[in-house]
Amino acid sequence: MNKKVLTLQDISCYGQCSITVALPILSACGLETAIIPSAVLSTHTGGFTGFTFCDLTPEIPKILKHWQKEKIFFSAIYSGYLGSAEQMEYLKEAYRVCGLPDCIKIVDPVMADSGKFYPGFDYAFAEKMKDLCKVADVILPNLTEASILTGEPYLTEYNESYIKRLGEKLLSIGCKTVVITGVGYTKETTGVAVINKDGYQYYCHKKIHQHCHGTGDIFSSSFTGALMNGKDYLSAVKIAADYVVKCIEYTITDPTHAYGVKFEPFLPDLIKAIKQD
Ligand code: PXL
């Protein structure tokens, strides 16, 4: 039976992030993908002004109730950008109502980057996010989100013991595996740390000195795609990180494309990497 994934996050109608990234990537990875849109925005909130916002929270319990009646179940539930604590409670209900017994709960605690909260997020939201991370199998914070969730200072220069401390503190919240993105130990490199009961692993790759919007969503979606195709955590991290780097390198050759990342031309490369043993 093919694996079904549910993703719960917003629809930013324009801007290459959240569901408009997750759905094509997961589908390309061969996974039947269902969505629960948490909100509809005309664009994402990073760099656009005057965007529209329609909260879809009241729809979520209605969708879940219908799916419960229809006996619709998922092998994985992956969440990204969420707007409220109420949505997190509904996500937990989704785990109970439509998660298969071994359903993998993947949480990208989207709320901050480069040392700052995104518009509309604060420490009270972060506390609720911590509660959600408690029940997750895998969490995918960037370095900023990891520091906020642990109460550790956000550092731009650090060593392995700082990252291991963040990882241990995140594990102590209750999640089983922690994947921290944007971890760089030298000026020209960045990478991804994987921390769980088996210890600490690290994948180092080239650093591109330009901030691009939506890369977190591309990483989390392709990581989920690789994981659900049977890759282990570190292999899934490598596949996702290499894909993101390729997409960014291509995008930055076009200075008019600052709002997102051109992930579409490299979907065949992603599929090839996933199919390779
Ligand atoms: O890429 C994460 C994301 C998703 N959705 C919305 C956002 C952001 C990041 O800013 O604004 C609406």
PDB file of C-alpha atoms and ligand atoms in Angstrom:
ATOM      1  CA  MET A   1       0.000   0.000   0.000  1.00  0.00           C
ATOM      2  CA  ASN A   2       1.418   3.404  -0.873  1.00  0.00           C
ATOM      3  CA  LYS A   3       2.076   5.769   1.998  1.00  0.00           C
ATOM      4  CA  LYS A   4      -0.202   8.727   2.579  1.00  0.00           C
ATOM      5  CA  VAL A   5       1.031  11.934   4.117  1.00  0.00           C
ATOM      6  CA  LEU A   6      -1.041  14.721   5.611  1.00  0.00           C
ATOM      7  CA  THR A   7       0.397  18.193   5.793  1.00  0.00           C
ATOM      8  CA  LEU A   8      -1.151  20.928   7.893  1.00  0.00           C
ATOM      9  CA  GLN A   9       0.036  24.473   7.181  1.00  0.00           C
ATOM     10  CA  ASP A  10      -1.099  27.667   5.490  1.00  0.00           C
ATOM     11  CA  ILE A  11      -1.681  28.373   1.843  1.00  0.00           C
ATOM     12  CA  SER A  12       0.364  31.400   0.875  1.00  0.00           C
ATOM     13  CA  CYS A  13      -1.179  31.839  -2.558  1.00  0.00           C
ATOM     14  CA  TYR A  14       1.965  33.446  -3.969  1.00  0.00           C
ATOM     15  CA  GLY A  15       5.551  33.250  -2.785  1.00  0.00           C
ATOM     16  CA  GLN A  16       6.780  29.630  -2.949  1.00  0.00           C
ATOM     17  CA  CYS A  17       6.340  28.506   0.622  1.00  0.00           C
ATOM     18  CA  SER A  18       4.213  26.297   2.865  1.00  0.00           C
ATOM     19  CA  ILE A  19       1.594  24.204   0.995  1.00  0.00           C
ATOM     20  CA  THR A  20       2.555  25.406  -2.501  1.00  0.00           C
ATOM     21  CA  VAL A  21       6.004  23.917  -1.791  1.00  0.00           C
ATOM     22  CA  ALA A  22       5.052  20.882   0.326  1.00  0.00           C
ATOM     23  CA  LEU A  23       2.425  19.487  -2.017  1.00  0.00           C
ATOM     24  CA  PRO A  24       4.498  19.387  -5.227  1.00  0.00           C
ATOM     25  CA  ILE A  25       7.584  18.093  -3.411  1.00  0.00           C
ATOM     26  CA  LEU A  26       5.785  15.312  -1.528  1.00  0.00           C
ATOM     27  CA  SER A  27       3.850  14.314  -4.641  1.00  0.00           C
ATOM     28  CA  ALA A  28       7.073  14.213  -6.682  1.00  0.00           C
ATOM     29  CA  CYS A  29       8.491  11.931  -3.995  1.00  0.00           C
ATOM     30  CA  GLY A  30       5.699   9.503  -4.859  1.00  0.00           C
ATOM     31  CA  LEU A  31       3.608  10.158  -1.774  1.00  0.00           C
ATOM     32  CA  GLU A  32      -0.122  10.624  -1.845  1.00  0.00           C
ATOM     33  CA  THR A  33      -0.526  13.908  -0.019  1.00  0.00           C
ATOM     34  CA  ALA A  34      -3.566  15.391   1.673  1.00  0.00           C
ATOM     35  CA  ILE A  35      -3.691  18.907   3.045  1.00  0.00           C
ATOM     36  CA  ILE A  36      -5.407  20.774   5.817  1.00  0.00           C
ATOM     37  CA  PRO A  37      -4.947  24.486   5.100  1.00  0.00           C
ATOM     38  CA  SER A  38      -4.715  26.442   8.347  1.00  0.00           C
ATOM     39  CA  ALA A  39      -5.180  29.826   6.666  1.00  0.00           C
ATOM     40  CA  VAL A  40      -5.151  31.450   3.244  1.00  0.00           C
ATOM     41  CA  LEU A  41      -2.853  34.423   2.696  1.00  0.00           C
ATOM     42  CA  SER A  42      -2.348  36.315  -0.552  1.00  0.00           C
ATOM     43  CA  THR A  43       1.435  36.005  -0.032  1.00  0.00           C
ATOM     44  CA  HIS A  44       3.770  34.936   2.765  1.00  0.00           C
ATOM     45  CA  THR A  45       4.610  37.512   5.422  1.00  0.00           C
ATOM     46  CA  GLY A  46       8.345  37.800   4.737  1.00  0.00           C
ATOM     47  CA  GLY A  47       8.938  40.875   2.632  1.00  0.00           C
ATOM     48  CA  PHE A  48       5.457  41.517   1.240  1.00  0.00           C
ATOM     49  CA  THR A  49       3.288  44.215   2.780  1.00  0.00           C
ATOM     50  CA  GLY A  50      -0.510  44.424   2.805  1.00  0.00           C
ATOM     51  CA  PHE A  51      -1.082  40.687   2.434  1.00  0.00           C
ATOM     52  CA  THR A  52      -4.585  39.298   3.018  1.00  0.00           C
ATOM     53  CA  PHE A  53      -5.217  36.694   5.736  1.00  0.00           C
ATOM     54  CA  CYS A  54      -8.184  34.373   6.140  1.00  0.00           C
ATOM     55  CA  ASP A  55      -8.085  32.123   9.206  1.00  0.00           C
ATOM     56  CA  LEU A  56      -9.386  28.621   8.475  1.00  0.00           C
ATOM     57  CA  THR A  57      -9.118  27.281  12.036  1.00  0.00           C
ATOM     58  CA  PRO A  58     -12.898  26.633  12.333  1.00  0.00           C
ATOM     59  CA  GLU A  59     -12.712  24.348   9.273  1.00  0.00           C
ATOM     60  CA  ILE A  60     -10.103  22.035  10.814  1.00  0.00           C
ATOM     61  CA  PRO A  61     -12.357  20.130  13.288  1.00  0.00           C
ATOM     62  CA  LYS A  62     -15.013  19.791  10.585  1.00  0.00           C
ATOM     63  CA  ILE A  63     -12.499  18.245   8.175  1.00  0.00           C
ATOM     64  CA  LEU A  64     -11.242  15.868  10.891  1.00  0.00           C
ATOM     65  CA  LYS A  65     -14.769  14.808  11.823  1.00  0.00           C
ATOM     66  CA  HIS A  66     -15.535  13.978   8.213  1.00  0.00           C
ATOM     67  CA  TRP A  67     -12.269  12.048   7.781  1.00  0.00           C
ATOM     68  CA  GLN A  68     -12.982  10.111  10.968  1.00  0.00           C
ATOM     69  CA  LYS A  69     -16.333   9.028   9.503  1.00  0.00           C
ATOM     70  CA  GLU A  70     -14.657   8.096   6.217  1.00  0.00           C
ATOM     71  CA  LYS A  71     -11.867   6.178   8.055  1.00  0.00           C
ATOM     72  CA  ILE A  72      -9.073   8.134   6.373  1.00  0.00           C
ATOM     73  CA  PHE A  73      -5.631   7.435   7.886  1.00  0.00           C
ATOM     74  CA  PHE A  74      -2.070   8.644   7.281  1.00  0.00           C
ATOM     75  CA  SER A  75       1.440   7.170   7.645  1.00  0.00           C
ATOM     76  CA  ALA A  76       2.875  10.594   8.427  1.00  0.00           C
ATOM     77  CA  ILE A  77       1.561  13.961   9.525  1.00  0.00           C
ATOM     78  CA  TYR A  78       3.862  16.870   8.756  1.00  0.00           C
ATOM     79  CA  SER A  79       3.107  20.345  10.047  1.00  0.00           C
ATOM     80  CA  GLY A  80       4.669  23.643   9.082  1.00  0.00           C
ATOM     81  CA  TYR A  81       3.620  27.262   9.641  1.00  0.00           C
ATOM     82  CA  LEU A  82       0.769  27.353  12.180  1.00  0.00           C
ATOM     83  CA  GLY A  83      -0.998  30.482  13.345  1.00  0.00           C
ATOM     84  CA  SER A  84      -2.274  29.696  16.842  1.00  0.00           C
ATOM     85  CA  ALA A  85      -2.317  27.399  19.853  1.00  0.00           C
ATOM     86  CA  GLU A  86      -5.805  26.330  18.824  1.00  0.00           C
ATOM     87  CA  GLN A  87      -4.439  25.000  15.532  1.00  0.00           C
ATOM     88  CA  MET A  88      -1.835  23.017  17.475  1.00  0.00           C
ATOM     89  CA  GLU A  89      -4.598  21.402  19.552  1.00  0.00           C
ATOM     90  CA  TYR A  90      -6.380  20.410  16.339  1.00  0.00           C
ATOM     91  CA  LEU A  91      -3.121  19.020  14.997  1.00  0.00           C
ATOM     92  CA  LYS A  92      -2.885  16.794  18.094  1.00  0.00           C
ATOM     93  CA  GLU A  93      -6.463  15.737  17.419  1.00  0.00           C
ATOM     94  CA  ALA A  94      -5.421  14.888  13.840  1.00  0.00           C
ATOM     95  CA  TYR A  95      -2.676  12.620  15.266  1.00  0.00           C
ATOM     96  CA  ARG A  96      -5.336  10.811  17.336  1.00  0.00           C
ATOM     97  CA  VAL A  97      -8.096  10.697  14.739  1.00  0.00           C
ATOM     98  CA  CYS A  98      -6.298  10.011  11.477  1.00  0.00           C
ATOM     99  CA  GLY A  99      -2.786   8.840  12.333  1.00  0.00           C
ATOM    100  CA  LEU A 100      -2.078   5.156  11.664  1.00  0.00           C
ATOM    101  CA  PRO A 101      -0.684   3.372  14.773  1.00  0.00           C
ATOM    102  CA  ASP A 102       2.926   3.986  13.675  1.00  0.00           C
ATOM    103  CA  CYS A 103       2.213   7.401  12.150  1.00  0.00           C
ATOM    104  CA  ILE A 104       5.341   9.583  12.029  1.00  0.00           C
ATOM    105  CA  LYS A 105       4.671  13.025  13.465  1.00  0.00           C
ATOM    106  CA  ILE A 106       6.978  15.581  11.877  1.00  0.00           C
ATOM    107  CA  VAL A 107       6.879  19.122  13.265  1.00  0.00           C
ATOM    108  CA  ASP A 108       8.648  22.065  11.685  1.00  0.00           C
ATOM    109  CA  PRO A 109       8.279  24.682  14.446  1.00  0.00           C
ATOM    110  CA  VAL A 110       8.110  27.601  12.002  1.00  0.00           C
ATOM    111  CA  MET A 111       8.222  30.888  13.915  1.00  0.00           C
ATOM    112  CA  ALA A 112      11.603  32.593  13.537  1.00  0.00           C
ATOM    113  CA  ASP A 113      14.857  32.941  11.616  1.00  0.00           C
ATOM    114  CA  SER A 114      18.118  34.903  11.735  1.00  0.00           C
ATOM    115  CA  GLY A 115      17.692  35.549  15.456  1.00  0.00           C
ATOM    116  CA  LYS A 116      14.178  37.058  15.174  1.00  0.00           C
ATOM    117  CA  PHE A 117      10.547  35.966  15.339  1.00  0.00           C
ATOM    118  CA  TYR A 118       8.552  36.191  12.102  1.00  0.00           C
ATOM    119  CA  PRO A 119       5.753  38.812  12.227  1.00  0.00           C
ATOM    120  CA  GLY A 120       2.957  37.717  14.580  1.00  0.00           C
ATOM    121  CA  PHE A 121       5.014  35.247  16.681  1.00  0.00           C
ATOM    122  CA  ASP A 122       6.263  35.668  20.252  1.00  0.00           C
ATOM    123  CA  TYR A 123       7.489  33.752  23.312  1.00  0.00           C
ATOM    124  CA  ALA A 124       3.938  32.811  24.353  1.00  0.00           C
ATOM    125  CA  PHE A 125       3.500  31.090  20.968  1.00  0.00           C
ATOM    126  CA  ALA A 126       6.888  29.433  21.406  1.00  0.00           C
ATOM    127  CA  GLU A 127       5.715  27.920  24.721  1.00  0.00           C
ATOM    128  CA  LYS A 128       2.758  26.330  22.922  1.00  0.00           C
ATOM    129  CA  MET A 129       5.091  25.112  20.193  1.00  0.00           C
ATOM    130  CA  LYS A 130       7.182  23.435  22.879  1.00  0.00           C
ATOM    131  CA  ASP A 131       4.061  21.544  23.962  1.00  0.00           C
ATOM    132  CA  LEU A 132       3.568  20.327  20.413  1.00  0.00           C
ATOM    133  CA  CYS A 133       7.229  19.285  20.104  1.00  0.00           C
ATOM    134  CA  LYS A 134       6.689  17.065  23.177  1.00  0.00           C
ATOM    135  CA  VAL A 135       4.605  14.617  21.158  1.00  0.00           C
ATOM    136  CA  ALA A 136       6.543  14.813  17.879  1.00  0.00           C
ATOM    137  CA  ASP A 137       8.706  12.048  16.441  1.00  0.00           C
ATOM    138  CA  VAL A 138      10.892  14.495  14.543  1.00  0.00           C
ATOM    139  CA  ILE A 139      11.262  18.253  14.940  1.00  0.00           C
ATOM    140  CA  LEU A 140      13.049  20.415  12.375  1.00  0.00           C
ATOM    141  CA  PRO A 141      13.938  23.753  13.966  1.00  0.00           C
ATOM    142  CA  ASN A 142      16.447  26.156  12.470  1.00  0.00           C
ATOM    143  CA  LEU A 143      19.072  27.484  14.860  1.00  0.00           C
ATOM    144  CA  THR A 144      16.947  30.479  15.892  1.00  0.00           C
ATOM    145  CA  GLU A 145      13.934  28.290  16.643  1.00  0.00           C
ATOM    146  CA  ALA A 146      16.127  25.816  18.549  1.00  0.00           C
ATOM    147  CA  SER A 147      17.469  28.628  20.740  1.00  0.00           C
ATOM    148  CA  ILE A 148      13.977  30.016  21.406  1.00  0.00           C
ATOM    149  CA  LEU A 149      12.576  26.572  22.273  1.00  0.00           C
ATOM    150  CA  THR A 150      15.410  25.815  24.692  1.00  0.00           C
ATOM    151  CA  GLY A 151      15.892  29.269  26.247  1.00  0.00           C
ATOM    152  CA  GLU A 152      19.544  29.173  25.163  1.00  0.00           C
ATOM    153  CA  PRO A 153      21.052  32.364  23.719  1.00  0.00           C
ATOM    154  CA  TYR A 154      21.039  32.696  19.920  1.00  0.00           C
ATOM    155  CA  LEU A 155      24.687  32.625  18.868  1.00  0.00           C
ATOM    156  CA  THR A 156      26.223  33.291  15.460  1.00  0.00           C
ATOM    157  CA  GLU A 157      29.535  31.697  16.430  1.00  0.00           C
ATOM    158  CA  TYR A 158      29.570  28.503  18.450  1.00  0.00           C
ATOM    159  CA  ASN A 159      31.070  25.052  18.696  1.00  0.00           C
ATOM    160  CA  GLU A 160      29.746  21.515  18.699  1.00  0.00           C
ATOM    161  CA  SER A 161      29.055  21.531  22.438  1.00  0.00           C
ATOM    162  CA  TYR A 162      26.547  24.420  22.012  1.00  0.00           C
ATOM    163  CA  ILE A 163      24.689  22.483  19.295  1.00  0.00           C
ATOM    164  CA  LYS A 164      24.772  19.263  21.345  1.00  0.00           C
ATOM    165  CA  ARG A 165      23.364  21.207  24.317  1.00  0.00           C
ATOM    166  CA  LEU A 166      20.523  22.557  22.152  1.00  0.00           C
ATOM    167  CA  GLY A 167      19.876  19.028  20.895  1.00  0.00           C
ATOM    168  CA  GLU A 168      19.834  17.476  24.377  1.00  0.00           C
ATOM    169  CA  LYS A 169      17.502  20.192  25.690  1.00  0.00           C
ATOM    170  CA  LEU A 170      15.161  19.709  22.742  1.00  0.00           C
ATOM    171  CA  LEU A 171      15.144  15.931  23.304  1.00  0.00           C
ATOM    172  CA  SER A 172      14.330  16.523  26.955  1.00  0.00           C
ATOM    173  CA  ILE A 173      11.115  18.273  25.846  1.00  0.00           C
ATOM    174  CA  GLY A 174       9.972  14.822  24.671  1.00  0.00           C
ATOM    175  CA  CYS A 175      10.485  14.588  20.902  1.00  0.00           C
ATOM    176  CA  LYS A 176      12.428  11.565  19.639  1.00  0.00           C
ATOM    177  CA  THR A 177      14.678  13.079  16.977  1.00  0.00           C
ATOM    178  CA  VAL A 178      15.918  16.637  16.572  1.00  0.00           C
ATOM    179  CA  VAL A 179      17.117  17.961  13.208  1.00  0.00           C
ATOM    180  CA  ILE A 180      18.657  21.440  13.509  1.00  0.00           C
ATOM    181  CA  THR A 181      19.226  23.323  10.248  1.00  0.00           C
ATOM    182  CA  GLY A 182      21.605  26.198   9.580  1.00  0.00           C
ATOM    183  CA  VAL A 183      24.371  24.858  11.813  1.00  0.00           C
ATOM    184  CA  GLY A 184      27.745  26.109  10.549  1.00  0.00           C
ATOM    185  CA  TYR A 185      31.093  25.699  12.294  1.00  0.00           C
ATOM    186  CA  THR A 186      33.144  27.643   9.714  1.00  0.00           C
ATOM    187  CA  LYS A 187      32.502  30.835   7.709  1.00  0.00           C
ATOM    188  CA  GLU A 188      32.141  29.051   4.366  1.00  0.00           C
ATOM    189  CA  THR A 189      30.051  26.085   5.483  1.00  0.00           C
ATOM    190  CA  THR A 190      26.717  25.391   7.039  1.00  0.00           C
ATOM    191  CA  GLY A 191      24.927  22.147   7.741  1.00  0.00           C
ATOM    192  CA  VAL A 192      22.387  20.089   9.592  1.00  0.00           C
ATOM    193  CA  ALA A 193      22.706  18.339  12.966  1.00  0.00           C
ATOM    194  CA  VAL A 194      20.719  15.205  13.803  1.00  0.00           C
ATOM    195  CA  ILE A 195      20.423  14.386  17.492  1.00  0.00           C
ATOM    196  CA  ASN A 196      18.564  11.457  19.020  1.00  0.00           C
ATOM    197  CA  LYS A 197      19.112   8.476  21.351  1.00  0.00           C
ATOM    198  CA  ASP A 198      21.782   7.209  18.959  1.00  0.00           C
ATOM    199  CA  GLY A 199      23.828  10.370  19.476  1.00  0.00           C
ATOM    200  CA  TYR A 200      24.920  13.317  17.335  1.00  0.00           C
ATOM    201  CA  GLN A 201      25.443  13.296  13.556  1.00  0.00           C
ATOM    202  CA  TYR A 202      26.270  16.214  11.308  1.00  0.00           C
ATOM    203  CA  TYR A 203      26.045  16.895   7.576  1.00  0.00           C
ATOM    204  CA  CYS A 204      28.213  19.800   6.441  1.00  0.00           C
ATOM    205  CA  HIS A 205      27.604  21.588   3.135  1.00  0.00           C
ATOM    206  CA  LYS A 206      28.434  24.775   1.271  1.00  0.00           C
ATOM    207  CA  LYS A 207      27.086  28.025   2.716  1.00  0.00           C
ATOM    208  CA  ILE A 208      25.441  30.480   0.354  1.00  0.00           C
ATOM    209  CA  HIS A 209      25.704  33.950   1.808  1.00  0.00           C
ATOM    210  CA  GLN A 210      22.229  35.086   0.887  1.00  0.00           C
ATOM    211  CA  HIS A 211      19.031  34.684   2.851  1.00  0.00           C
ATOM    212  CA  CYS A 212      16.240  33.148   0.780  1.00  0.00           C
ATOM    213  CA  HIS A 213      12.633  32.822   1.839  1.00  0.00           C
ATOM    214  CA  GLY A 214      10.956  29.393   1.964  1.00  0.00           C
ATOM    215  CA  THR A 215      14.108  27.289   2.157  1.00  0.00           C
ATOM    216  CA  GLY A 216      12.956  25.807   5.477  1.00  0.00           C
ATOM    217  CA  ASP A 217       9.773  24.543   3.835  1.00  0.00           C
ATOM    218  CA  ILE A 218      11.705  23.067   0.907  1.00  0.00           C
ATOM    219  CA  PHE A 219      14.080  21.346   3.340  1.00  0.00           C
ATOM    220  CA  SER A 220      11.311  19.955   5.575  1.00  0.00           C
ATOM    221  CA  SER A 221       9.193  18.758   2.650  1.00  0.00           C
ATOM    222  CA  SER A 222      12.047  17.004   0.857  1.00  0.00           C
ATOM    223  CA  PHE A 223      13.305  15.556   4.170  1.00  0.00           C
ATOM    224  CA  THR A 224       9.805  14.160   4.807  1.00  0.00           C
ATOM    225  CA  GLY A 225       9.680  12.827   1.238  1.00  0.00           C
ATOM    226  CA  ALA A 226      13.016  11.058   1.631  1.00  0.00           C
ATOM    227  CA  LEU A 227      12.197   9.704   5.107  1.00  0.00           C
ATOM    228  CA  MET A 228       8.887   8.290   3.911  1.00  0.00           C
ATOM    229  CA  ASN A 229      10.746   6.565   1.078  1.00  0.00           C
ATOM    230  CA  GLY A 230      12.708   4.591   3.660  1.00  0.00           C
ATOM    231  CA  LYS A 231      15.830   6.753   4.016  1.00  0.00           C
ATOM    232  CA  ASP A 232      17.408   6.983   7.467  1.00  0.00           C
ATOM    233  CA  TYR A 233      17.564  10.393   9.172  1.00  0.00           C
ATOM    234  CA  LEU A 234      21.051  11.365   8.025  1.00  0.00           C
ATOM    235  CA  SER A 235      20.466  10.220   4.434  1.00  0.00           C
ATOM    236  CA  ALA A 236      17.183  12.151   4.335  1.00  0.00           C
ATOM    237  CA  VAL A 237      19.017  15.213   5.698  1.00  0.00           C
ATOM    238  CA  LYS A 238      21.725  14.930   2.996  1.00  0.00           C
ATOM    239  CA  ILE A 239      19.174  14.570   0.204  1.00  0.00           C
ATOM    240  CA  ALA A 240      17.131  17.533   1.448  1.00  0.00           C
ATOM    241  CA  ALA A 241      20.145  19.780   2.111  1.00  0.00           C
ATOM    242  CA  ASP A 242      21.745  19.059  -1.297  1.00  0.00           C
ATOM    243  CA  TYR A 243      18.414  19.794  -2.983  1.00  0.00           C
ATOM    244  CA  VAL A 244      17.999  23.114  -1.138  1.00  0.00           C
ATOM    245  CA  VAL A 245      21.562  24.188  -2.028  1.00  0.00           C
ATOM    246  CA  LYS A 246      20.971  23.431  -5.736  1.00  0.00           C
ATOM    247  CA  CYS A 247      17.708  25.411  -5.697  1.00  0.00           C
ATOM    248  CA  ILE A 248      19.298  28.419  -3.964  1.00  0.00           C
ATOM    249  CA  GLU A 249      22.335  28.479  -6.257  1.00  0.00           C
ATOM    250  CA  TYR A 250      20.047  28.584  -9.273  1.00  0.00           C
ATOM    251  CA  THR A 251      17.656  31.165  -7.789  1.00  0.00           C
ATOM    252  CA  ILE A 252      20.280  33.719  -6.848  1.00  0.00           C
ATOM    253  CA  THR A 253      21.372  34.042 -10.476  1.00  0.00           C
ATOM    254  CA  ASP A 254      18.040  35.847 -10.956  1.00  0.00           C
ATOM    255  CA  PRO A 255      18.039  39.047  -8.895  1.00  0.00           C
ATOM    256  CA  THR A 256      14.320  39.640  -9.614  1.00  0.00           C
ATOM    257  CA  HIS A 257      13.409  36.462  -7.705  1.00  0.00           C
ATOM    258  CA  ALA A 258      13.898  37.514  -4.103  1.00  0.00           C
ATOM    259  CA  TYR A 259      10.602  36.312  -2.586  1.00  0.00           C
ATOM    260  CA  GLY A 260      11.192  32.550  -2.768  1.00  0.00           C
ATOM    261  CA  VAL A 261      13.325  29.778  -4.180  1.00  0.00           C
ATOM    262  CA  LYS A 262      13.018  28.105  -7.592  1.00  0.00           C
ATOM    263  CA  PHE A 263      12.638  24.515  -6.424  1.00  0.00           C
ATOM    264  CA  GLU A 264      10.697  23.228  -9.427  1.00  0.00           C
ATOM    265  CA  PRO A 265      13.511  22.667 -11.985  1.00  0.00           C
ATOM    266  CA  PHE A 266      15.343  20.357  -9.574  1.00  0.00           C
ATOM    267  CA  LEU A 267      12.478  18.033  -8.644  1.00  0.00           C
ATOM    268  CA  PRO A 268      13.899  15.373 -11.046  1.00  0.00           C
ATOM    269  CA  ASP A 269      17.254  15.558  -9.174  1.00  0.00           C
ATOM    270  CA  LEU A 270      15.427  15.113  -5.858  1.00  0.00           C
ATOM    271  CA  ILE A 271      13.556  12.059  -7.140  1.00  0.00           C
ATOM    272  CA  LYS A 272      16.792  10.582  -8.520  1.00  0.00           C
ATOM    273  CA  ALA A 273      18.532  11.043  -5.149  1.00  0.00           C
ATOM    274  CA  ILE A 274      15.641   9.383  -3.350  1.00  0.00           C
ATOM    275  CA  LYS A 275      15.572   6.423  -5.744  1.00  0.00           C
ATOM    276  CA  GLN A 276      19.320   5.827  -5.344  1.00  0.00           C
ATOM    277  CA  ASP A 277      20.370   3.314  -2.690  1.00  0.00           C
TER     278      ASP A 277
HETATM  279  O1  PXL B   1       8.118  29.717   5.035  1.00  0.00           O
HETATM  280  C1  PXL B   1       7.441  29.766   6.234  1.00  0.00           C
HETATM  281  C2  PXL B   1       6.187  30.585   6.123  1.00  0.00           C
HETATM  282  C3  PXL B   1       5.001  29.975   5.798  1.00  0.00           C
HETATM  283  N1  PXL B   1       3.852  30.667   5.693  1.00  0.00           N
HETATM  284  C4  PXL B   1       3.828  31.995   5.885  1.00  0.00           C
HETATM  285  C5  PXL B   1       5.002  32.676   6.204  1.00  0.00           C
HETATM  286  C6  PXL B   1       6.202  31.943   6.353  1.00  0.00           C
HETATM  287  C7  PXL B   1       7.424  32.634   6.755  1.00  0.00           C
HETATM  288  O2  PXL B   1       7.494  33.809   6.924  1.00  0.00           O
HETATM  289  O3  PXL B   1       4.968  34.009   6.342  1.00  0.00           O
HETATM  290  C8  PXL B   1       2.530  32.739   5.779  1.00  0.00           C
END
